[in-house]
Every structure is written in C-alpha cells, then in structure tokens.
Tab-separated table of C-alpha atoms in Angstrom:
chain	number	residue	atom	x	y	z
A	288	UNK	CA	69.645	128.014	84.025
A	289	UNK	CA	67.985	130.019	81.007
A	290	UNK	CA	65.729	132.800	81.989
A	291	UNK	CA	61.866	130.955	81.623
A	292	UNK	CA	63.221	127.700	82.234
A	293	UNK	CA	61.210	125.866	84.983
A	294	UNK	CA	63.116	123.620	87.172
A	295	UNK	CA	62.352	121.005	89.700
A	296	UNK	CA	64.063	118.465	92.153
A	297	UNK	CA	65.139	115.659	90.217
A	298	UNK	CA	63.268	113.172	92.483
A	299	UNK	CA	60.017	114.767	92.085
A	300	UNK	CA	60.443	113.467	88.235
A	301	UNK	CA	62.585	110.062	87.791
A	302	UNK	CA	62.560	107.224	90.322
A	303	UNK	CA	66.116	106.645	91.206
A	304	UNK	CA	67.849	103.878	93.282
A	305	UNK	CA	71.398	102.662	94.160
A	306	UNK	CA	73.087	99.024	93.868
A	307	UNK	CA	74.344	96.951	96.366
A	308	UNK	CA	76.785	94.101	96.932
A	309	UNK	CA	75.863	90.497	97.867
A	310	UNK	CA	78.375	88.985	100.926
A	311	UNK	CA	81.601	88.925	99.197
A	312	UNK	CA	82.353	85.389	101.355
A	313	UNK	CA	79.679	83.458	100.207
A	314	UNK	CA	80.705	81.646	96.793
A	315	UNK	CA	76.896	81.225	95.689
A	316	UNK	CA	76.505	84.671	95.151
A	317	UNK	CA	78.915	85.028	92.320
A	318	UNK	CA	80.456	81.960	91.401
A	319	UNK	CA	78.371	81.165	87.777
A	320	UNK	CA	76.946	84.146	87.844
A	321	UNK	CA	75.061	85.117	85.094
A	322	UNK	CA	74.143	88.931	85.950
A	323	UNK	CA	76.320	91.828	84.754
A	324	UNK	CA	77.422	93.617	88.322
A	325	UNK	CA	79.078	96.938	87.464
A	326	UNK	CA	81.109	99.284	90.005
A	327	UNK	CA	81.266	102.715	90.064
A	328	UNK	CA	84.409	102.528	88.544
A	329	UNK	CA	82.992	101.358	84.597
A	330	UNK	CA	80.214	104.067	84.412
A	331	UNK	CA	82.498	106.947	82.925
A	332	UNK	CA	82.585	104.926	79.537
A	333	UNK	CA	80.042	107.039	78.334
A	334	UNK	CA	77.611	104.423	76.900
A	335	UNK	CA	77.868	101.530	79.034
A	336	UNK	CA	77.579	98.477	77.308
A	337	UNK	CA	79.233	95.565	79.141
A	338	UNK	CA	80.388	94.726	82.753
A	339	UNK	CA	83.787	92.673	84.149
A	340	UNK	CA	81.668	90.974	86.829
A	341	UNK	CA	78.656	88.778	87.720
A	342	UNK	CA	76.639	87.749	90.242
A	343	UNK	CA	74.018	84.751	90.655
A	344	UNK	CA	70.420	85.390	90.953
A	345	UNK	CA	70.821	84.470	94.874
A	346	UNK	CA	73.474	87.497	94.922
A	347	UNK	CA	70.837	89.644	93.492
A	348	UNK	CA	67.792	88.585	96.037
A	349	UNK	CA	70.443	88.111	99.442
A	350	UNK	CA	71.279	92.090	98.521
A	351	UNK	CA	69.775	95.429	97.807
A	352	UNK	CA	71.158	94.957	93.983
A	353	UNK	CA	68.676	95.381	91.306
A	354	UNK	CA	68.783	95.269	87.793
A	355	UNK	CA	68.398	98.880	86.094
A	356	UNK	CA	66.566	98.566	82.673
A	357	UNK	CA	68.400	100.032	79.197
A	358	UNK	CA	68.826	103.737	79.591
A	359	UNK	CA	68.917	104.367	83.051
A	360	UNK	CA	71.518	107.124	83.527
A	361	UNK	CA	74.253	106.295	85.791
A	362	UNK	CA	75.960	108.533	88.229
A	363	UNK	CA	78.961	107.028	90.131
A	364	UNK	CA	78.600	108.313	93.971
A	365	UNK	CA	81.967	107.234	95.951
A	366	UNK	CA	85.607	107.057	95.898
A	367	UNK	CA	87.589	108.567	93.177
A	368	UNK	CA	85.479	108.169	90.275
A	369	UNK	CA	82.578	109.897	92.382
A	370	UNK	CA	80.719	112.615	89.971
A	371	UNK	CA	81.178	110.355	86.859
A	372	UNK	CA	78.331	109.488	84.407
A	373	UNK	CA	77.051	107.027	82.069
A	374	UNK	CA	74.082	105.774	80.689
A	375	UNK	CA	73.546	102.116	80.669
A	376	UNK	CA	72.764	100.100	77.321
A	377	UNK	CA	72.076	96.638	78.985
A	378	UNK	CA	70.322	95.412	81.720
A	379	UNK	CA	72.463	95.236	84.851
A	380	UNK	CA	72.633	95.302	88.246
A	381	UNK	CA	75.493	97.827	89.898
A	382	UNK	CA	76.978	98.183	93.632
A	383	UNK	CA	76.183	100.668	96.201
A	384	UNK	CA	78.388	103.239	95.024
A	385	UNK	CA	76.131	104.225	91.535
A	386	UNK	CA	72.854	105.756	91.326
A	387	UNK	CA	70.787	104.564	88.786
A	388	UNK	CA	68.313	107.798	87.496
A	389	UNK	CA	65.328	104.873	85.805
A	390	UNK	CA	63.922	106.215	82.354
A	391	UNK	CA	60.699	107.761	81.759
A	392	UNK	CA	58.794	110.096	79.454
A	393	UNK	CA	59.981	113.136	80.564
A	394	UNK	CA	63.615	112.815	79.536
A	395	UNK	CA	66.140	111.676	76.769
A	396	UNK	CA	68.717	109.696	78.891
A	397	UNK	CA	71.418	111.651	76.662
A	398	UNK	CA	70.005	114.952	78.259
A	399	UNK	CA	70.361	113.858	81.294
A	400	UNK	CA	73.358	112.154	80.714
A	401	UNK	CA	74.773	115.628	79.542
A	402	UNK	CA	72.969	117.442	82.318
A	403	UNK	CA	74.846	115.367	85.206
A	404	UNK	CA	78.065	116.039	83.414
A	405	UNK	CA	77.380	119.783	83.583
A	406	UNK	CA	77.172	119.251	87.502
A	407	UNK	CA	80.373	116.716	88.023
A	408	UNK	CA	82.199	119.652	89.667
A	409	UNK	CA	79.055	121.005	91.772
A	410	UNK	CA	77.974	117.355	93.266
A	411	UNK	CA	82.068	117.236	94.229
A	412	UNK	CA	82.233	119.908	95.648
A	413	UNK	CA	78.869	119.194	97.833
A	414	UNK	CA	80.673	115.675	98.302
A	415	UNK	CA	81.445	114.760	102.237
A	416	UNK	CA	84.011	112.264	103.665
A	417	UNK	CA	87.842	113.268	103.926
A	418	UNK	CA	89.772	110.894	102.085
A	419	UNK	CA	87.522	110.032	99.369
A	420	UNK	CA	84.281	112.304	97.931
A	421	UNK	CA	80.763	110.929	98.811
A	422	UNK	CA	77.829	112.007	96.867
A	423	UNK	CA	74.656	110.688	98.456
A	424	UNK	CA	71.951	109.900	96.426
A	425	UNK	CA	70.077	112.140	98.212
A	426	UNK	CA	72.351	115.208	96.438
A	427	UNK	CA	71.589	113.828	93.206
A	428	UNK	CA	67.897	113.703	94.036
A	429	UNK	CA	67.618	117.048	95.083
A	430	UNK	CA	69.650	118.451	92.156
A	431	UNK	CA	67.057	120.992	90.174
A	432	UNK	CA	66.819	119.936	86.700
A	433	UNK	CA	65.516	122.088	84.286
A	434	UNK	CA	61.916	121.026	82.773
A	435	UNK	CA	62.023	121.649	78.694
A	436	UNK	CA	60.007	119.511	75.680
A	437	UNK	CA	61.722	116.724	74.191
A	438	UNK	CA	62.364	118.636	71.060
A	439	UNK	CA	64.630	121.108	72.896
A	440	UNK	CA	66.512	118.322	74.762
A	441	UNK	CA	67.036	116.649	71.340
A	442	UNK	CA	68.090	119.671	69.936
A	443	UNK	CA	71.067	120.798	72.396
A	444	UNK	CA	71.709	116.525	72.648
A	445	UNK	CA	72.598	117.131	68.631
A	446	UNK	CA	74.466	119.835	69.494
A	447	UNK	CA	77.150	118.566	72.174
A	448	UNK	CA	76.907	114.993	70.236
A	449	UNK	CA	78.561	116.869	67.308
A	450	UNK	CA	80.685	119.286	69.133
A	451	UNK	CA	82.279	116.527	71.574
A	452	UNK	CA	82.407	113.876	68.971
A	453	UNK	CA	84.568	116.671	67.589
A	454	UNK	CA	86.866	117.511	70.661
A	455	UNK	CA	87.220	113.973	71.429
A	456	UNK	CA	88.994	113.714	67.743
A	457	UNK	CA	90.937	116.697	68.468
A	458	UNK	CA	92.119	115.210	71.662
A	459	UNK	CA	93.192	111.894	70.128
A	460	UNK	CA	95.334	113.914	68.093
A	461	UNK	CA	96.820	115.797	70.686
A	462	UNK	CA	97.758	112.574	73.049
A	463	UNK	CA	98.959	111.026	70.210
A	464	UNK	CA	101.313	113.713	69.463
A	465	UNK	CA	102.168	113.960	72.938
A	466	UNK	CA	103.060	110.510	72.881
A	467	UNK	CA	105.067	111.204	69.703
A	468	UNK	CA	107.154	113.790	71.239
A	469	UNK	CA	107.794	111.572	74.314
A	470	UNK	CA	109.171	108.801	72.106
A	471	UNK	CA	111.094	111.185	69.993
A	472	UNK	CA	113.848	111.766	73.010
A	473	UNK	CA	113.329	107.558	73.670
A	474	UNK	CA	114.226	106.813	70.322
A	475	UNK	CA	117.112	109.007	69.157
A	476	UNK	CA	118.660	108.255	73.039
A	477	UNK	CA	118.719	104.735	71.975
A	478	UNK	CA	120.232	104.963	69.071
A	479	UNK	CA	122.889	106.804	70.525
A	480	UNK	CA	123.656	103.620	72.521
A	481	UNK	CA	123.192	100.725	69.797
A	482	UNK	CA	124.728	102.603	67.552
A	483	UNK	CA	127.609	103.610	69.119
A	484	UNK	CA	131.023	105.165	67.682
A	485	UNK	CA	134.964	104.271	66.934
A	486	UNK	CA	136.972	104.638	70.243
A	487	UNK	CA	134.301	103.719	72.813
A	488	UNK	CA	135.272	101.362	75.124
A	489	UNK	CA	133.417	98.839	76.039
A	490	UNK	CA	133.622	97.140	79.672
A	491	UNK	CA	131.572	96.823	83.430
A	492	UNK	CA	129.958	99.595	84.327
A	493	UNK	CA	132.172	99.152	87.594
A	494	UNK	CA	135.655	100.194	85.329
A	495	UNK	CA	133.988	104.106	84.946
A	496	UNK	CA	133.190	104.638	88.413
A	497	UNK	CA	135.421	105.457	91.550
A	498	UNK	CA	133.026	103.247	93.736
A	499	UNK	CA	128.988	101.661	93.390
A	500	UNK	CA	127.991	101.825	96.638
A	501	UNK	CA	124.273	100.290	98.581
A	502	UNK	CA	122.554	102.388	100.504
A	503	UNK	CA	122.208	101.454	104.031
A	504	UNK	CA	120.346	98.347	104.795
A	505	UNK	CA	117.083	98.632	107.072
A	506	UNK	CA	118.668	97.839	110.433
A	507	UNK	CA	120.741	100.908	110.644
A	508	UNK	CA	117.877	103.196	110.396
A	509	UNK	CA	115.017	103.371	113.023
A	510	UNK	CA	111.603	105.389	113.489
A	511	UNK	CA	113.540	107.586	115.969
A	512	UNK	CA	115.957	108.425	113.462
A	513	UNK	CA	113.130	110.491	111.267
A	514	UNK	CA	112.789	114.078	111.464
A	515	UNK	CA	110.283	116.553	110.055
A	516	UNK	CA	113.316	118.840	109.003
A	517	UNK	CA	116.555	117.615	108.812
A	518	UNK	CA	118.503	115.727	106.362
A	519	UNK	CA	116.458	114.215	102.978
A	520	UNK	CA	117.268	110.790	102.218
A	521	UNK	CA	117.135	109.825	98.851
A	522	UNK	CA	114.956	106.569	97.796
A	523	UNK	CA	113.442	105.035	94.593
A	524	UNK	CA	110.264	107.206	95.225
A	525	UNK	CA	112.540	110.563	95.502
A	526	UNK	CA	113.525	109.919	91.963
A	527	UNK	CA	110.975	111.026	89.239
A	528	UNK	CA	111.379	112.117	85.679
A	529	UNK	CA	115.327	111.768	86.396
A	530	UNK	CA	115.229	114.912	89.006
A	531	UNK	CA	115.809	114.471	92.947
A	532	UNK	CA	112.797	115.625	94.692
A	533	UNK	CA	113.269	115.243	98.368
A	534	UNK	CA	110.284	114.411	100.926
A	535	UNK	CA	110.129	117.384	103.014
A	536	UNK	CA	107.670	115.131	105.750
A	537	UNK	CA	110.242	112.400	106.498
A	538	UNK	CA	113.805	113.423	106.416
A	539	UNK	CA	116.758	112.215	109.173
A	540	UNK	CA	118.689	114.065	111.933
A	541	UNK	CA	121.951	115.305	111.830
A	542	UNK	CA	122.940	112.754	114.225
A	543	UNK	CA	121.909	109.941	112.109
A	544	UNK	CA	123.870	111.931	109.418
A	545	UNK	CA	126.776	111.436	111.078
A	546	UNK	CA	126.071	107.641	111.536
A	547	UNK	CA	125.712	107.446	107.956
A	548	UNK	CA	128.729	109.430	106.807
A	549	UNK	CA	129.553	105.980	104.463
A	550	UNK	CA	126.254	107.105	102.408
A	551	UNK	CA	126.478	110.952	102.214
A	552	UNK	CA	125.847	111.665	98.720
A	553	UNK	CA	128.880	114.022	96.404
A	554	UNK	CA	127.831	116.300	93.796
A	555	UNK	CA	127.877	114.315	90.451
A	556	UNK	CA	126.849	110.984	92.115
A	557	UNK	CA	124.265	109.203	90.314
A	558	UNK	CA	121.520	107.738	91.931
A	559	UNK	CA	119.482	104.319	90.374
A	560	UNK	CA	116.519	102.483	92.601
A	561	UNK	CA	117.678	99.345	93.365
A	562	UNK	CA	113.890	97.881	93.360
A	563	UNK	CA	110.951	98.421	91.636
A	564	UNK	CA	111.222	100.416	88.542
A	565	UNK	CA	114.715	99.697	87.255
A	566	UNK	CA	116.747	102.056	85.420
A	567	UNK	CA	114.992	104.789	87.422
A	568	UNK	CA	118.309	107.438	87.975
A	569	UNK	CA	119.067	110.714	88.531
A	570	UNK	CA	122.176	112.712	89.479
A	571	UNK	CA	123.068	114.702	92.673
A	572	UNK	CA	123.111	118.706	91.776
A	573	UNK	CA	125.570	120.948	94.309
A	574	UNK	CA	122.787	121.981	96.451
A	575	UNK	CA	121.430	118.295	96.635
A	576	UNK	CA	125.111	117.083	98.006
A	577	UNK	CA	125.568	116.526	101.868
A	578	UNK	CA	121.866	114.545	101.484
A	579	UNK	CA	122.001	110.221	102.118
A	580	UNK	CA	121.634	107.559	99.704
A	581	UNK	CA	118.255	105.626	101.120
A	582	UNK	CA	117.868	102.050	101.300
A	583	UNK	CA	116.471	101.538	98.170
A	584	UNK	CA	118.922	102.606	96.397
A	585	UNK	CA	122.268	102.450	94.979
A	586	UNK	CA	125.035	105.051	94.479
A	587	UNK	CA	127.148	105.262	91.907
A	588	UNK	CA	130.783	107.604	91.558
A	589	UNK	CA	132.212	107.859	88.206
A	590	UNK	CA	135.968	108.535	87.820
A	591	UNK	CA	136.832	112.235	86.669
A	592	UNK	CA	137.306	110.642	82.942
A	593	UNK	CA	133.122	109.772	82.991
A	594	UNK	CA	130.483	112.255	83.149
A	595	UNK	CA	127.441	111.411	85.683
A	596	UNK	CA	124.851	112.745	83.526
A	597	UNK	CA	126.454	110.581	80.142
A	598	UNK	CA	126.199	107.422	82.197
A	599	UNK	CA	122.767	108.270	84.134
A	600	UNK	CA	121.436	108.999	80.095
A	601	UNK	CA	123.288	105.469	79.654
A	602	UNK	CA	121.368	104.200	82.488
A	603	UNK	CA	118.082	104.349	81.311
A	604	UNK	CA	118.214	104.007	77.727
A	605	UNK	CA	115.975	101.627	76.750
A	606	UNK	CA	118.670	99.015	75.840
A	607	UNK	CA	120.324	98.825	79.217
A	608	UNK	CA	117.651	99.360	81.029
A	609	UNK	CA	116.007	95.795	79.376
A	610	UNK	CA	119.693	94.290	80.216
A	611	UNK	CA	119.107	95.449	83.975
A	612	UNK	CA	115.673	94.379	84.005
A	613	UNK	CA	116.868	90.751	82.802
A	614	UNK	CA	119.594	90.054	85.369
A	615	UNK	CA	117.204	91.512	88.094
A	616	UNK	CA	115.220	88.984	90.436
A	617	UNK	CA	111.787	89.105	92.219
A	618	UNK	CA	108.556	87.333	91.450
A	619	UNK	CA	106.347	90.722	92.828
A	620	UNK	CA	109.065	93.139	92.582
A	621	UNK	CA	112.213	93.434	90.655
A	622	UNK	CA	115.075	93.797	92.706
A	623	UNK	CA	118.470	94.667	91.608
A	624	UNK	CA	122.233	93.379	92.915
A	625	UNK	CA	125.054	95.546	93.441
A	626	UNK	CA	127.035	92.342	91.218
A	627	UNK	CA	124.828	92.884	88.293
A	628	UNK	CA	124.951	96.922	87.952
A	629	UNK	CA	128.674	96.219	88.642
A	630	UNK	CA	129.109	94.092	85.852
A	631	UNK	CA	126.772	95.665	83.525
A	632	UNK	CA	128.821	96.024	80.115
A	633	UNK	CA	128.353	99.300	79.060
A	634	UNK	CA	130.420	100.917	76.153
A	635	UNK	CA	131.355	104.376	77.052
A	636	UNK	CA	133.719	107.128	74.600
A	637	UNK	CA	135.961	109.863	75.987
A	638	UNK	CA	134.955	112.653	77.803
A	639	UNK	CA	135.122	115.227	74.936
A	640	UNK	CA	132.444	113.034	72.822
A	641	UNK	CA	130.296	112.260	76.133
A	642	UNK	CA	129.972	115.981	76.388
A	643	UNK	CA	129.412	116.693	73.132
A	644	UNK	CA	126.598	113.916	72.895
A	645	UNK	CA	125.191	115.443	75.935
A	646	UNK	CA	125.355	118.707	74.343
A	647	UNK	CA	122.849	117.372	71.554
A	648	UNK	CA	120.789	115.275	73.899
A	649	UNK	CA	119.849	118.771	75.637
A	650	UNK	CA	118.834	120.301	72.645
A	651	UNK	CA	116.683	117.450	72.098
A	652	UNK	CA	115.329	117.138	75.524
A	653	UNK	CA	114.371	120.852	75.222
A	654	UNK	CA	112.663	120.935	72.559
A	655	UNK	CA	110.368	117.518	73.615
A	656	UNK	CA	109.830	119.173	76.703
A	657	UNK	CA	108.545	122.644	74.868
A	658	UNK	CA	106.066	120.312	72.100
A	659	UNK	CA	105.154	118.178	75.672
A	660	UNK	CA	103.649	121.153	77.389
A	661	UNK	CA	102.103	122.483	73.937
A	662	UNK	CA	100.041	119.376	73.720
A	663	UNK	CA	99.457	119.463	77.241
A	664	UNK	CA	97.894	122.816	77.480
A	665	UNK	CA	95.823	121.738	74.118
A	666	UNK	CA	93.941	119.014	76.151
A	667	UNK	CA	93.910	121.163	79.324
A	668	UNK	CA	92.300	123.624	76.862
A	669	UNK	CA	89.812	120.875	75.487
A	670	UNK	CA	88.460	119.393	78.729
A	671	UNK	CA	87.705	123.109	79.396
A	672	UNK	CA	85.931	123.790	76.199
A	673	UNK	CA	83.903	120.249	76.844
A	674	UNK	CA	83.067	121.945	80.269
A	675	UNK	CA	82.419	125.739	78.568
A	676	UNK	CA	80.036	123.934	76.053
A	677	UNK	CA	77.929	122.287	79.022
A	678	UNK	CA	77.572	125.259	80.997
A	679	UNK	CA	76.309	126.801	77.475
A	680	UNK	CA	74.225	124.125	76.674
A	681	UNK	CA	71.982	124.817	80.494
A	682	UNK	CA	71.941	128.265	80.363
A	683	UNK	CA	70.419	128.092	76.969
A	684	UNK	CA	73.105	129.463	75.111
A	685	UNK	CA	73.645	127.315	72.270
C-alpha cells in the first residue's frame, strides 16, 4: 500500500455474507421461480447484470440465500473460478460459493471491485482444499483494505476504467488475429482438397493403404496389463494438435507387447480416433514406432506410392473430416467404423505432387505457428499489464 495510507480489516467496514442453496430435490424451491440465483461461476462478467437460474421465495426462506441489493461486490470463493470478482447490478440472491461485500458510504463498489482484483492471486494462494481452491469468507474479511476519500477512489476508478477499457480493445484485436492466423492454415488446406488437380485419382481411402487396421478391442487388455513404465499405447486422448504425446502414468508391459504384436505401430503409420473427435490424426515418427495402437483408435498403412503425412493432412481437412463425421454413428458420442474410413473416397495425386504440396503446407504451417505465438505472447503481455496497472493503482502509483 502507499506510504500514509491507513488500512483496516475489511470486516471492520462492509457487512458481508455468502449465498446458499435451497434442497436441490424439492421441486418447490425452484420450479417458477421468480428470484435470480447466481453461482460462483457468472460473477467474473464484470458488471453482473442477469442470472441463468431461479429460485421460489420458499427456496430463499428453506436456505441461507439472501438477496444482495445493487452494488454489492461479488467475490467468487470455491472451485475453479475461486478469486473472481464482480459487482452486482440487480437484486439477487447467489449460492454458497460467493461472498457478497453489501454497499455502504465508505466505498465506490468499482474500487472495491478493482481492489479484490488486485488480490485474485493473494486470496489463491491463501486458498485451502487440494483439488479445488477455497477462499473462506473469513480471508476476504480479514483482507486490509486501504481507507482513502471518495474523491481518490474515483480518481484511480477513472483511471483503470480508461486504461482497461483500452487493453480489453487491444486484446480483442489480438484474439481475433489469433483466430485469423488459425483459419489461415484451415482455409488454404481446404482448398487444396476441393480444389484438387489433373491426375489425382480418386477412390476409397482403403486403395492407398497397405492395411486399416482397429486397435484392440477392450477384452484383450486388463488392469494387470498397465505399467508405470513400459510400452505407451496410443488412444484418441494421446493425439493433440496432430502430434503423439504418450501418457507416461499408464503405459503396458512388454509382455502384453508381445500379446499385441497385431497392433505394434510402424514408422509412417497414421493414427485417427475412432470416437469422439473425428478426424483427430497424427502420424508415427521413428522414435514413436515399436509403441501399440489403443482401443480407440484406428491404424492406418499407406502403400510406398502414398505419403502418411499427405493423407493424415487429407484426414482432417475440413471437407473430409464433415464426410467422416456424417457416416459416423452415436447419439452421445460419435463413433467411427472401420467400413466407413475404408470406403471414404478420397482423391489423392502422385507422390512427387503430394510432396511438393506438403512442401508448401509446411511453409504455411510455419509461419501460422510463428504469428500464433506472436499474438499469444501479446495477450500474455496484456493480462500482465491489467495486473501491473492494479498493483500501481494500490500502491498509489498512478
């Protein structure tokens, strides 16, 4: 805090109090309901000015819920959104897991709306529990806030109301791009593939490849079979941004290797999840060869004329991708046959063009992936400003 600034306990100036939630089996509490009932998770919209939920007015008097007037600052306590803030701009009611900081005289909610964001990391940190963060309302009682005239809360309010409204703009921008440069790679990949060349052939996806195999059903692995070290198995999860990354924590013995010689994986195999996020590929690298195709998976081995990484670029262009998507099945989860990526028609040219595409494709993929972490590191270097400009703001720097 700024040298001369007094502080005290935050409890010593506002009345605070938390939420609760009437018995979720009892319909009277919420069918009808008439109340706004907000959860921790809908106070980091900054102003808050509507909720999802309701509850009746027997929800509200069955339960320690109470409705918080306009303005009372919001701090989210539990769970993943604990150390969030917002300040409310109707009256509501909220769960257990906010605490609602009640106006008064002696602050601007937007002070302490700004002060509470200046502490997000510190309450964390103080946080208990071991899977999720718990920030009693207790902490956010005892939390010193600093004790300054209206005037100067109004003045640094005007200050980070200017310079966020400003960052937040900035920020746009620099998702937006992001986004741009991510669709960039989408876009010219797909033309290459609805757009295609004289001499491609077209026919199943089955007449490039020496075999498409399934990876072993569920009965022919067991709990025993997992090791801690051993032998990575390669599953729908394992695949992400079209690399191989194994699960160090649950791999299979060498003996179940040997079990499974049927599914041991060749460098220049390709990959694709079988369920779940279809089109999701990738192709085996010489170090990743000797590892097992999982069960969620299928494994496909083009013939020497067809290179992997052509057909796994195939694979999850946007137009065959929608193709596999369509003769997929699965009212929860989409689930692909072994017949339809068999059959898939796919229209494929000779080698020397599928490298030279290639060729171009990793030019392209470079250079996304270079403007992708620019952007990146500009928000990274945003939220840090937006934190820089708080600590300023309470040390009486601005």
């Amino acid at each position: 805090m700024k040298a001369g600034w007094q502080t005290k306990p935050l409890g010593e100036i506002c009345k605070t109090g938390a939420g609760g939630t009437p018995l979720k089996s009892n319909k009277e509490y919420y069918e009808n309901g008439t109340i706004p009932w907000l959860m921790s998770g809908e106070v980091s919209q900054g102003e808050v000015h509507e909720a999802t939920r309701f509850i009746t007015k027997k929800g509200l008097e069955s339960s320690s819920a109470r409705i918080f007037p306009i303005n009372t600052v919001l701090v989210a306590m539990y769970g993943a959104t604990a150390g969030q803030v917002g300040i409310l701009k109707f009256e509501a009611s909220t769960n257990q897991a906010v605490c609602g900081i009640l106006p008064n005289e002696h602050f601007i909610p937007e002070f302490l709306y700004y002060f509470f964001l200046s502490k997000q990391d510190e309450l964390i940190s103080q946080a208990t529990g071991n899977a999720q963060p718990n920030i009693s309302q207790i902490k956010i009682k005892n939390t010193h806030v600093p004790i300054i005239s209206l005037t100067e809360q109004q003045r640094i309010v005007a200050i980070l109301d200017q310079a966020f409204e400003g960052i937040a703009k900035a920020r746009a921008n620099a998702e937006q791009n992001l986004q741009n440069a991510s669709t960039l790679f989408e876009s010219h990949l797909q033309s290459i593939f609805t757009q295609r060349g004289e001499g491609w052939v077209e026919k199943p996806l089955s007449h490039f490849a020496q075999s498409i195999s399934t990876g072993p059903f569920g009965s022919l692995l067991h709990k025993s079979d997992y090791v801690s070290k051993g032998v990575p198995l390669v599953n729908p999860i394992n695949i992400v941004d079209g690399k191989i990354k194994p699960n160090n924590e649950k791999q299979i013995s060498p003996d179940t290797k040997t079990r499974l010689q049927s599914y041991v994986l060749e460098d220049g195999d390709i990959v694709i999840g079988r369920r779940g996020e279809i089109g999701r590929c990738a192709v085996v690298e010489r170090e990743q060869a000797g590892w097992i195709c999982g069960t969620g998976c299928f494994f496909i081995r083009p013939l020497k004329t067809t290179s992997s990484h052509f057909i796994a670029n195939l694979i999850r262009s946007k137009k065959y991708r929608e193709e596999l998507e369509a003769a997929s099945s699965g009212a929860t989860m989409l689930n692909l046959s072994n017949k339809a990526l068999s059959e898939l028609f796919v229209s494929v040219p000779v080698l020397q063009e599928q490298k030279s595409i290639l060729e171009k494709l990793d030019v392209l993929s470079k250079e996304t992936q270079r403007l992708e972490a620019l952007y990146q590191r500009k928000i990274a270097c945003l939220d840090e400003l937006k934190k820089s400009l708080l600590q300023q703001a309470f040390a009486g720097e601005l």
